[in-house]
Amino acid sequence: MLRSNIVPVDWSTFGVDLHLDLPLGPDAVTGRRLAIERAIRDAVRSARLAPQTRLPSSRALAAELGLARGTVSAAYEQLVAEGFLSARTGSGTVVAGLPSPVRPAPAEPTVHGPSDRPRYDLRPGRPDVTSFPVDAWLRATRRALAHAPSAAFDYGPTAGRPELRAALAEYLGRARGVLATPDRIVVTTGYVQALALLTRAIAGRTGATAVAMEDPGLAYHRDVVRHAGGEVLAIPVDHSGARTDLLATPPYGRVGAVVLTPAHQYPLGVTLSPERRRTAIAWARAHGTLVVEDDYDGEFRYDRHPVGALQATAPEDVVYIGTAAKTLAPALRLGWLVLPERWVEPVVEAKHYADRHSDTVGQLALADLITTHTYDRHVRSRRLRYRRRRDLLIERVDGLPGGRFTVGGVAAGLHATIGLPADGPSEAEMLRRAESHGLAVADLGAHWQAPGPHPAGLIVGYSAPGDRAFPETLDVLIRVLRSALR
Ligand SMILES: Cc1ncc(COP(=O)(O)O)c(C=O)c1O
């Protein structure tokens, strides 16, 4: 009979869990002892067992393995003698620290944003995470868990917890003018997952794989669509927003959806004009296609009454996507789609095969935060702070001699663009200078899909630093800009 020669052992009954790969076979006592020694040695060498990890007692390990206690004791003694383990009376056998690191710590993946924060952080797309309402979140989690039925800890509904969908329907209608009922809402792990699910669902139901996306836009989002099997067609953006008037022209004939940021275009910051809104809806109705509304920073409008969601004008043609990444924190991985009725089932199916459903505990906590209006209060207080930062940024940049920099896209959102003078240093050179000051900003150039030339500029995410770090961070930005005037 064929058997695997690896026996995974979980020490779940011994207070400490320990997994060892032990080859089956050696029957002689020495063979078994050597097998234990080798398995522990390998685990220590590969740093899978960290220094100071407490091992099960020799009696417990022997009982679990069905071996004589003496066999395990002998293995432990040998490993103590070799310096892999250390035995202290009273505290049992622990893994000893090896003199030199066995394996260098794996590098943090840097593909989608290194976890090391730059000293001065003005990267766009990030809220001030130092203002995350930790206490309120803890209270909401505690309340939500205290009231949750035990069934809430089982697998949940793919579309999301009913508590959260009901809270979102009320909030989105009230704060963003979205026409939403709980049965049209699907909770996701953020905007990015919503975009991927839609791409798959549209291709699956209509066969259309082409998606029109604003140019400039976030290259990462284009890649998300491509990874989900979609093809990206660039749709240019001007001062009135995306050129939705072009959707009726031949290159876009194959397109199943257009993705727009109507409230505050990313990255140029313009608002989609009423005319372009009407054109987009008319196109979707005429072709049975979809408009996807990314409302990522719709809550942060400073100068006028908030621009209502496009979805409200055509709920059967527009998919609305929102996220908690900007209002609370990206780490929560919570977003939501409000769907036309015919798209609920295909999107739920895509979600089911992606990850079954999003984390229930976070969903319940967010539902509590929204229904107690703590969410509203947090958003309002952040809006006020971000608005002050934006005002300061404009004042300081406008105060630079010569009026050579133009601040744009400032009516809303968490970032501004700073146009660079054509006869000054290039974007790349400005990024280099920023970096040499420990400052991280983004360049507009990285956001275009169509070949240039394009106007040069920086994207300044003024929401990223903590409240206390912001003034100094702004000073550093001004220093870098000033250097371009010399
Ligand atoms: C234009 C835009 N939309 C949406 C998001 C939010 O994405 P997610 O909810 O996946 O964090 C971002 C984040 O940077 C963004 O820049």
GROMACS .gro file of N, CA and C in nm, residues 24-167:
model
  432
   24LEU      N    1   0.778   0.850   0.792
   24LEU     CA    2   0.736   0.722   0.848
   24LEU      C    3   0.844   0.619   0.815
   25GLY      N    4   0.843   0.510   0.878
   25GLY     CA    5   0.928   0.401   0.832
   25GLY      C    6   1.024   0.349   0.934
   26PRO      N    7   1.122   0.435   0.978
   26PRO     CA    8   1.225   0.377   1.062
   26PRO      C    9   1.165   0.316   1.188
   27ASP      N   10   1.186   0.188   1.200
   27ASP     CA   11   1.125   0.119   1.313
   27ASP      C   12   1.217   0.113   1.433
   28ALA      N   13   1.343   0.105   1.405
   28ALA     CA   14   1.436   0.092   1.516
   28ALA      C   15   1.428   0.217   1.601
   29VAL      N   16   1.450   0.203   1.728
   29VAL     CA   17   1.443   0.316   1.820
   29VAL      C   18   1.535   0.428   1.774
   30THR      N   19   1.657   0.392   1.732
   30THR     CA   20   1.753   0.494   1.688
   30THR      C   21   1.699   0.569   1.568
   31GLY      N   22   1.637   0.495   1.475
   31GLY     CA   23   1.580   0.559   1.356
   31GLY      C   24   1.476   0.662   1.393
   32ARG      N   25   1.391   0.631   1.489
   32ARG     CA   26   1.285   0.724   1.529
   32ARG      C   27   1.346   0.846   1.597
   33ARG      N   28   1.444   0.821   1.680
   33ARG     CA   29   1.508   0.933   1.750
   33ARG      C   30   1.572   1.026   1.648
   34LEU      N   31   1.643   0.965   1.552
   34LEU     CA   32   1.710   1.048   1.451
   34LEU      C   33   1.609   1.129   1.369
   35ALA      N   34   1.494   1.066   1.343
   35ALA     CA   35   1.392   1.135   1.263
   35ALA      C   36   1.340   1.258   1.337
   36ILE      N   37   1.319   1.244   1.469
   36ILE     CA   38   1.272   1.361   1.548
   36ILE      C   39   1.379   1.469   1.547
   37GLU      N   40   1.505   1.426   1.570
   37GLU     CA   41   1.615   1.524   1.572
   37GLU      C   42   1.620   1.601   1.440
   38ARG      N   43   1.611   1.525   1.329
   38ARG     CA   44   1.625   1.590   1.199
   38ARG      C   45   1.509   1.689   1.175
   39ALA      N   46   1.389   1.645   1.212
   39ALA     CA   47   1.273   1.732   1.188
   39ALA      C   48   1.285   1.862   1.267
   40ILE      N   49   1.329   1.852   1.392
   40ILE     CA   50   1.341   1.975   1.473
   40ILE      C   51   1.456   2.062   1.423
   41ARG      N   52   1.568   1.995   1.389
   41ARG     CA   53   1.683   2.070   1.337
   41ARG      C   54   1.643   2.150   1.212
   42ASP      N   55   1.572   2.082   1.120
   42ASP     CA   56   1.530   2.149   0.995
   42ASP      C   57   1.440   2.268   1.026
   43ALA      N   58   1.350   2.245   1.123
   43ALA     CA   59   1.254   2.353   1.155
   43ALA      C   60   1.326   2.473   1.215
   44VAL      N   61   1.430   2.447   1.296
   44VAL     CA   62   1.505   2.558   1.357
   44VAL      C   63   1.590   2.628   1.251
   45ARG      N   64   1.658   2.544   1.168
   45ARG     CA   65   1.745   2.603   1.065
   45ARG      C   66   1.668   2.691   0.969
   46SER      N   67   1.549   2.647   0.932
   46SER     CA   68   1.473   2.724   0.833
   46SER      C   69   1.398   2.840   0.899
   47ALA      N   70   1.422   2.857   1.031
   47ALA     CA   71   1.360   2.966   1.108
   47ALA      C   72   1.209   2.949   1.121
   48ARG      N   73   1.158   2.827   1.089
   48ARG     CA   74   1.015   2.803   1.109
   48ARG      C   75   0.984   2.799   1.258
   49LEU      N   76   1.082   2.751   1.337
   49LEU     CA   77   1.070   2.757   1.483
   49LEU      C   78   1.160   2.870   1.531
   50ALA      N   79   1.099   2.973   1.584
   50ALA     CA   80   1.176   3.091   1.624
   50ALA      C   81   1.243   3.066   1.760
   51PRO      N   82   1.355   3.136   1.788
   51PRO     CA   83   1.418   3.126   1.919
   51PRO      C   84   1.315   3.151   2.029
   52GLN      N   85   1.331   3.078   2.137
   52GLN     CA   86   1.242   3.087   2.256
   52GLN      C   87   1.109   3.015   2.239
   53THR      N   88   1.086   2.954   2.122
   53THR     CA   89   0.962   2.876   2.109
   53THR      C   90   0.968   2.758   2.206
   54ARG      N   91   0.862   2.741   2.285
   54ARG     CA   92   0.862   2.633   2.382
   54ARG      C   93   0.811   2.505   2.316
   55LEU      N   94   0.884   2.395   2.334
   55LEU     CA   95   0.844   2.268   2.274
   55LEU      C   96   0.757   2.191   2.372
   56PRO      N   97   0.677   2.096   2.322
   56PRO     CA   98   0.599   2.013   2.413
   56PRO      C   99   0.695   1.935   2.504
   57SER      N  100   0.648   1.895   2.621
   57SER     CA  101   0.734   1.814   2.709
   57SER      C  102   0.762   1.680   2.640
   58SER      N  103   0.871   1.616   2.681
   58SER     CA  104   0.906   1.489   2.617
   58SER      C  105   0.795   1.386   2.639
   59ARG      N  106   0.729   1.396   2.756
   59ARG     CA  107   0.620   1.302   2.783
   59ARG      C  108   0.504   1.325   2.683
   60ALA      N  109   0.468   1.454   2.664
   60ALA     CA  110   0.357   1.485   2.575
   60ALA      C  111   0.389   1.446   2.431
   61LEU      N  112   0.510   1.479   2.387
   61LEU     CA  113   0.548   1.448   2.249
   61LEU      C  114   0.550   1.297   2.226
   62ALA      N  115   0.604   1.226   2.325
   62ALA     CA  116   0.611   1.080   2.313
   62ALA      C  117   0.470   1.021   2.306
   63ALA      N  118   0.379   1.073   2.388
   63ALA     CA  119   0.242   1.020   2.388
   63ALA      C  120   0.177   1.045   2.252
   64GLU      N  121   0.201   1.164   2.198
   64GLU     CA  122   0.138   1.197   2.070
   64GLU      C  123   0.191   1.110   1.957
   65LEU      N  124   0.323   1.080   1.963
   65LEU     CA  125   0.384   1.001   1.856
   65LEU      C  126   0.373   0.851   1.879
   66GLY      N  127   0.328   0.813   1.997
   66GLY     CA  128   0.320   0.670   2.029
   66GLY      C  129   0.459   0.610   2.046
   67LEU      N  130   0.550   0.689   2.102
   67LEU     CA  131   0.687   0.641   2.122
   67LEU      C  132   0.717   0.635   2.271
   68ALA      N  133   0.829   0.569   2.302
   68ALA     CA  134   0.872   0.568   2.442
   68ALA      C  135   0.923   0.706   2.477
   69ARG      N  136   0.895   0.751   2.600
   69ARG     CA  137   0.938   0.884   2.641
   69ARG      C  138   1.089   0.899   2.626
   70GLY      N  139   1.164   0.789   2.655
   70GLY     CA  140   1.309   0.793   2.650
   70GLY      C  141   1.361   0.830   2.510
   71THR      N  142   1.288   0.787   2.406
   71THR     CA  143   1.331   0.816   2.268
   71THR      C  144   1.329   0.968   2.245
   72VAL      N  145   1.218   1.032   2.291
   72VAL     CA  146   1.205   1.176   2.270
   72VAL      C  147   1.306   1.251   2.358
   73SER      N  148   1.322   1.204   2.485
   73SER     CA  149   1.419   1.270   2.574
   73SER      C  150   1.558   1.265   2.513
   74ALA      N  151   1.593   1.149   2.456
   74ALA     CA  152   1.727   1.134   2.397
   74ALA      C  153   1.745   1.231   2.280
   75ALA      N  154   1.637   1.248   2.200
   75ALA     CA  155   1.645   1.341   2.086
   75ALA      C  156   1.664   1.484   2.137
   76TYR      N  157   1.585   1.523   2.238
   76TYR     CA  158   1.597   1.657   2.294
   76TYR      C  159   1.739   1.679   2.349
   77GLU      N  160   1.789   1.579   2.422
   77GLU     CA  161   1.924   1.595   2.482
   77GLU      C  162   2.028   1.617   2.373
   78GLN      N  163   2.016   1.540   2.265
   78GLN     CA  164   2.112   1.554   2.156
   78GLN      C  165   2.106   1.696   2.098
   79LEU      N  166   1.983   1.747   2.080
   79LEU     CA  167   1.968   1.880   2.020
   79LEU      C  168   2.013   1.991   2.116
   80VAL      N  169   2.000   1.965   2.247
   80VAL     CA  170   2.052   2.061   2.344
   80VAL      C  171   2.204   2.064   2.332
   81ALA      N  172   2.264   1.943   2.320
   81ALA     CA  173   2.409   1.934   2.310
   81ALA      C  174   2.459   2.005   2.185
   82GLU      N  175   2.381   2.000   2.078
   82GLU     CA  176   2.422   2.063   1.951
   82GLU      C  177   2.394   2.213   1.951
   83GLY      N  178   2.319   2.261   2.053
   83GLY     CA  179   2.292   2.405   2.060
   83GLY      C  180   2.164   2.447   1.990
   84PHE      N  181   2.086   2.352   1.938
   84PHE     CA  182   1.959   2.389   1.873
   84PHE      C  183   1.850   2.419   1.977
   85LEU      N  184   1.856   2.346   2.091
   85LEU     CA  185   1.755   2.365   2.196
   85LEU      C  186   1.825   2.401   2.324
   86SER      N  187   1.750   2.458   2.416
   86SER     CA  188   1.807   2.473   2.549
   86SER      C  189   1.702   2.430   2.651
   87ALA      N  190   1.753   2.364   2.756
   87ALA     CA  191   1.660   2.309   2.856
   87ALA      C  192   1.685   2.382   2.986
   88ARG      N  193   1.578   2.438   3.041
   88ARG     CA  194   1.591   2.505   3.170
   88ARG      C  195   1.494   2.442   3.268
   89THR      N  196   1.546   2.417   3.388
   89THR     CA  197   1.457   2.356   3.486
   89THR      C  198   1.341   2.451   3.511
   90GLY      N  199   1.225   2.397   3.506
   90GLY     CA  200   1.106   2.478   3.535
   90GLY      C  201   1.043   2.537   3.411
   91SER      N  202   1.126   2.570   3.307
   91SER     CA  203   1.062   2.633   3.191
   91SER      C  204   1.065   2.542   3.068
   92GLY      N  205   1.100   2.418   3.086
   92GLY     CA  206   1.091   2.321   2.977
   92GLY      C  207   1.199   2.339   2.872
   93THR      N  208   1.173   2.285   2.756
   93THR     CA  209   1.272   2.289   2.647
   93THR      C  210   1.230   2.395   2.547
   94VAL      N  211   1.324   2.484   2.517
   94VAL     CA  212   1.291   2.591   2.422
   94VAL      C  213   1.393   2.592   2.309
   95VAL      N  214   1.354   2.654   2.198
   95VAL     CA  215   1.446   2.667   2.085
   95VAL      C  216   1.550   2.772   2.121
   96ALA      N  217   1.678   2.737   2.099
   96ALA     CA  218   1.786   2.831   2.133
   96ALA      C  219   1.806   2.928   2.018
   97GLY      N  220   1.862   3.046   2.050
   97GLY     CA  221   1.894   3.141   1.944
   97GLY      C  222   2.018   3.094   1.872
   98LEU      N  223   2.016   3.090   1.741
   98LEU     CA  224   2.136   3.051   1.667
   98LEU      C  225   2.228   3.172   1.656
   99PRO      N  226   2.360   3.148   1.651
   99PRO     CA  227   2.454   3.259   1.651
   99PRO      C  228   2.436   3.357   1.536
  100SER      N  229   2.399   3.309   1.418
  100SER     CA  230   2.382   3.402   1.307
  100SER      C  231   2.247   3.374   1.243
  101PRO      N  232   2.190   3.474   1.178
  101PRO     CA  233   2.060   3.449   1.117
  101PRO      C  234   2.069   3.333   1.019
  102VAL      N  235   1.974   3.243   1.030
  102VAL     CA  236   1.976   3.125   0.944
  102VAL      C  237   1.936   3.163   0.803
  103ARG      N  238   1.845   3.253   0.796
  103ARG     CA  239   1.790   3.289   0.666
  103ARG      C  240   1.760   3.437   0.670
  104PRO      N  241   1.801   3.512   0.570
  104PRO     CA  242   1.767   3.653   0.575
  104PRO      C  243   1.615   3.671   0.574
  105ALA      N  244   1.568   3.773   0.646
  105ALA     CA  245   1.424   3.798   0.647
  105ALA      C  246   1.379   3.827   0.505
  106PRO      N  247   1.267   3.767   0.462
  106PRO     CA  248   1.223   3.792   0.325
  106PRO      C  249   1.189   3.940   0.307
  107ALA      N  250   1.224   3.991   0.189
  107ALA     CA  251   1.197   4.133   0.163
  107ALA      C  252   1.046   4.153   0.152
  108GLU      N  253   0.998   4.269   0.195
  108GLU     CA  254   0.856   4.303   0.179
  108GLU      C  255   0.827   4.314   0.030
  109PRO      N  256   0.717   4.257  -0.017
  109PRO     CA  257   0.686   4.278  -0.157
  109PRO      C  258   0.660   4.427  -0.182
  110THR      N  259   0.711   4.478  -0.293
  110THR     CA  260   0.699   4.623  -0.315
  110THR      C  261   0.612   4.655  -0.436
  111VAL      N  262   0.551   4.551  -0.497
  111VAL     CA  263   0.481   4.573  -0.622
  111VAL      C  264   0.368   4.676  -0.608
  112HIS      N  265   0.287   4.662  -0.503
  112HIS     CA  266   0.173   4.753  -0.491
  112HIS      C  267   0.189   4.844  -0.371
  113GLY      N  268   0.306   4.899  -0.353
  113GLY     CA  269   0.325   4.996  -0.247
  113GLY      C  270   0.395   4.934  -0.130
  114PRO      N  271   0.520   4.981  -0.107
  114PRO     CA  272   0.596   4.926   0.004
  114PRO      C  273   0.531   4.961   0.137
  115SER      N  274   0.548   4.874   0.237
  115SER     CA  275   0.485   4.902   0.364
  115SER      C  276   0.566   5.006   0.442
  116ASP      N  277   0.694   5.024   0.407
  116ASP     CA  278   0.774   5.128   0.471
  116ASP      C  279   0.720   5.263   0.431
  117ARG      N  280   0.679   5.343   0.528
  117ARG     CA  281   0.628   5.474   0.490
  117ARG      C  282   0.745   5.566   0.469
  118PRO      N  283   0.739   5.649   0.364
  118PRO     CA  284   0.845   5.747   0.347
  118PRO      C  285   0.841   5.846   0.462
  119ARG      N  286   0.953   5.915   0.484
  119ARG     CA  287   0.957   6.009   0.596
  119ARG      C  288   0.850   6.117   0.579
  120TYR      N  289   0.840   6.170   0.458
  120TYR     CA  290   0.736   6.269   0.428
  120TYR      C  291   0.646   6.210   0.320
  121ASP      N  292   0.523   6.185   0.358
  121ASP     CA  293   0.436   6.106   0.271
  121ASP      C  294   0.327   6.191   0.208
  122LEU      N  295   0.339   6.217   0.079
  122LEU     CA  296   0.232   6.286   0.007
  122LEU      C  297   0.186   6.200  -0.111
  123ARG      N  298   0.192   6.068  -0.090
  123ARG     CA  299   0.146   5.980  -0.197
  123ARG      C  300  -0.006   5.988  -0.206
  124PRO      N  301  -0.059   5.995  -0.329
  124PRO     CA  302  -0.204   6.004  -0.343
  124PRO      C  303  -0.272   5.872  -0.311
  125GLY      N  304  -0.403   5.879  -0.286
  125GLY     CA  305  -0.482   5.757  -0.267
  125GLY      C  306  -0.478   5.704  -0.125
  126ARG      N  307  -0.431   5.787  -0.031
  126ARG     CA  308  -0.423   5.740   0.108
  126ARG      C  309  -0.485   5.840   0.203
  127PRO      N  310  -0.571   5.792   0.292
  127PRO     CA  311  -0.621   5.883   0.395
  127PRO      C  312  -0.517   5.892   0.507
  128ASP      N  313  -0.540   5.983   0.600
  128ASP     CA  314  -0.453   5.993   0.718
  128ASP      C  315  -0.485   5.874   0.810
  129VAL      N  316  -0.400   5.773   0.804
  129VAL     CA  317  -0.431   5.652   0.882
  129VAL      C  318  -0.406   5.673   1.032
  130THR      N  319  -0.333   5.780   1.066
  130THR     CA  320  -0.312   5.805   1.210
  130THR      C  321  -0.444   5.850   1.275
  131SER      N  322  -0.540   5.892   1.190
  131SER     CA  323  -0.668   5.939   1.247
  131SER      C  324  -0.772   5.827   1.249
  132PHE      N  325  -0.731   5.706   1.218
  132PHE     CA  326  -0.828   5.596   1.220
  132PHE      C  327  -0.892   5.590   1.360
  133PRO      N  328  -1.025   5.586   1.367
  133PRO     CA  329  -1.092   5.593   1.498
  133PRO      C  330  -1.085   5.458   1.572
  134VAL      N  331  -0.969   5.433   1.629
  134VAL     CA  332  -0.945   5.302   1.691
  134VAL      C  333  -1.049   5.272   1.799
  135ASP      N  334  -1.071   5.368   1.890
  135ASP     CA  335  -1.164   5.341   2.000
  135ASP      C  336  -1.306   5.316   1.949
  136ALA      N  337  -1.347   5.400   1.854
  136ALA     CA  338  -1.483   5.383   1.800
  136ALA      C  339  -1.496   5.248   1.730
  137TRP      N  340  -1.390   5.209   1.659
  137TRP     CA  341  -1.394   5.080   1.588
  137TRP      C  342  -1.400   4.964   1.689
  138LEU      N  343  -1.325   4.978   1.797
  138LEU     CA  344  -1.328   4.873   1.900
  138LEU      C  345  -1.466   4.864   1.963
  139ARG      N  346  -1.524   4.980   1.992
  139ARG     CA  347  -1.657   4.980   2.053
  139ARG      C  348  -1.760   4.920   1.957
  140ALA      N  349  -1.748   4.958   1.830
  140ALA     CA  350  -1.844   4.907   1.731
  140ALA      C  351  -1.829   4.755   1.718
  141THR      N  352  -1.703   4.708   1.718
  141THR     CA  353  -1.680   4.563   1.705
  141THR      C  354  -1.737   4.491   1.826
  142ARG      N  355  -1.711   4.547   1.943
  142ARG     CA  356  -1.760   4.483   2.066
  142ARG      C  357  -1.914   4.475   2.066
  143ARG      N  358  -1.976   4.589   2.032
  143ARG     CA  359  -2.124   4.591   2.029
  143ARG      C  360  -2.176   4.494   1.925
  144ALA      N  361  -2.112   4.496   1.807
  144ALA     CA  362  -2.163   4.412   1.697
  144ALA      C  363  -2.150   4.264   1.734
  145LEU      N  364  -2.037   4.227   1.793
  145LEU     CA  365  -2.017   4.086   1.827
  145LEU      C  366  -2.108   4.045   1.943
  146ALA      N  367  -2.131   4.137   2.035
  146ALA     CA  368  -2.216   4.103   2.150
  146ALA      C  369  -2.359   4.074   2.103
  147HIS      N  370  -2.401   4.142   1.998
  147HIS     CA  371  -2.540   4.123   1.953
  147HIS      C  372  -2.553   4.025   1.838
  148ALA      N  373  -2.441   3.982   1.782
  148ALA     CA  374  -2.451   3.895   1.664
  148ALA      C  375  -2.500   3.756   1.705
  149PRO      N  376  -2.591   3.698   1.628
  149PRO     CA  377  -2.630   3.560   1.657
  149PRO      C  378  -2.513   3.467   1.625
  150SER      N  379  -2.510   3.347   1.688
  150SER     CA  380  -2.394   3.260   1.661
  150SER      C  381  -2.384   3.226   1.512
  151ALA      N  382  -2.499   3.226   1.442
  151ALA     CA  383  -2.496   3.195   1.299
  151ALA      C  384  -2.407   3.294   1.223
  152ALA      N  385  -2.384   3.412   1.281
  152ALA     CA  386  -2.300   3.511   1.213
  152ALA      C  387  -2.156   3.463   1.198
  153PHE      N  388  -2.116   3.366   1.281
  153PHE     CA  389  -1.978   3.317   1.274
  153PHE      C  390  -1.963   3.199   1.178
  154ASP      N  391  -2.074   3.160   1.118
  154ASP     CA  392  -2.070   3.057   1.016
  154ASP      C  393  -2.040   3.125   0.882
  155TYR      N  394  -2.033   3.048   0.772
  155TYR     CA  395  -2.026   3.113   0.641
  155TYR      C  396  -2.148   3.203   0.627
  156GLY      N  397  -2.128   3.317   0.565
  156GLY     CA  398  -2.237   3.415   0.557
  156GLY      C  399  -2.285   3.433   0.415
  157PRO      N  400  -2.380   3.527   0.397
  157PRO     CA  401  -2.431   3.551   0.262
  157PRO      C  402  -2.322   3.609   0.173
  158THR      N  403  -2.313   3.559   0.050
  158THR     CA  404  -2.209   3.604  -0.043
  158THR      C  405  -2.218   3.754  -0.069
  159ALA      N  406  -2.340   3.807  -0.076
  159ALA     CA  407  -2.357   3.949  -0.107
  159ALA      C  408  -2.318   4.038   0.011
  160GLY      N  409  -2.302   3.980   0.128
  160GLY     CA  410  -2.264   4.060   0.245
  160GLY      C  411  -2.368   4.049   0.355
  161ARG      N  412  -2.329   4.089   0.476
  161ARG     CA  413  -2.419   4.082   0.592
  161ARG      C  414  -2.542   4.173   0.570
  162PRO      N  415  -2.660   4.124   0.602
  162PRO     CA  416  -2.780   4.208   0.585
  162PRO      C  417  -2.772   4.337   0.666
  163GLU      N  418  -2.708   4.330   0.785
  163GLU     CA  419  -2.696   4.452   0.868
  163GLU      C  420  -2.621   4.561   0.791
  164LEU      N  421  -2.511   4.521   0.725
  164LEU     CA  422  -2.430   4.622   0.656
  164LEU      C  423  -2.502   4.671   0.530
  165ARG      N  424  -2.566   4.579   0.459
  165ARG     CA  425  -2.633   4.622   0.336
  165ARG      C  426  -2.748   4.718   0.367
  166ALA      N  427  -2.816   4.693   0.479
  166ALA     CA  428  -2.925   4.785   0.518
  166ALA      C  429  -2.867   4.920   0.559
  167ALA      N  430  -2.757   4.918   0.635
  167ALA     CA  431  -2.696   5.044   0.680
  167ALA      C  432  -2.644   5.122   0.560
   0.00000   0.00000   0.00000
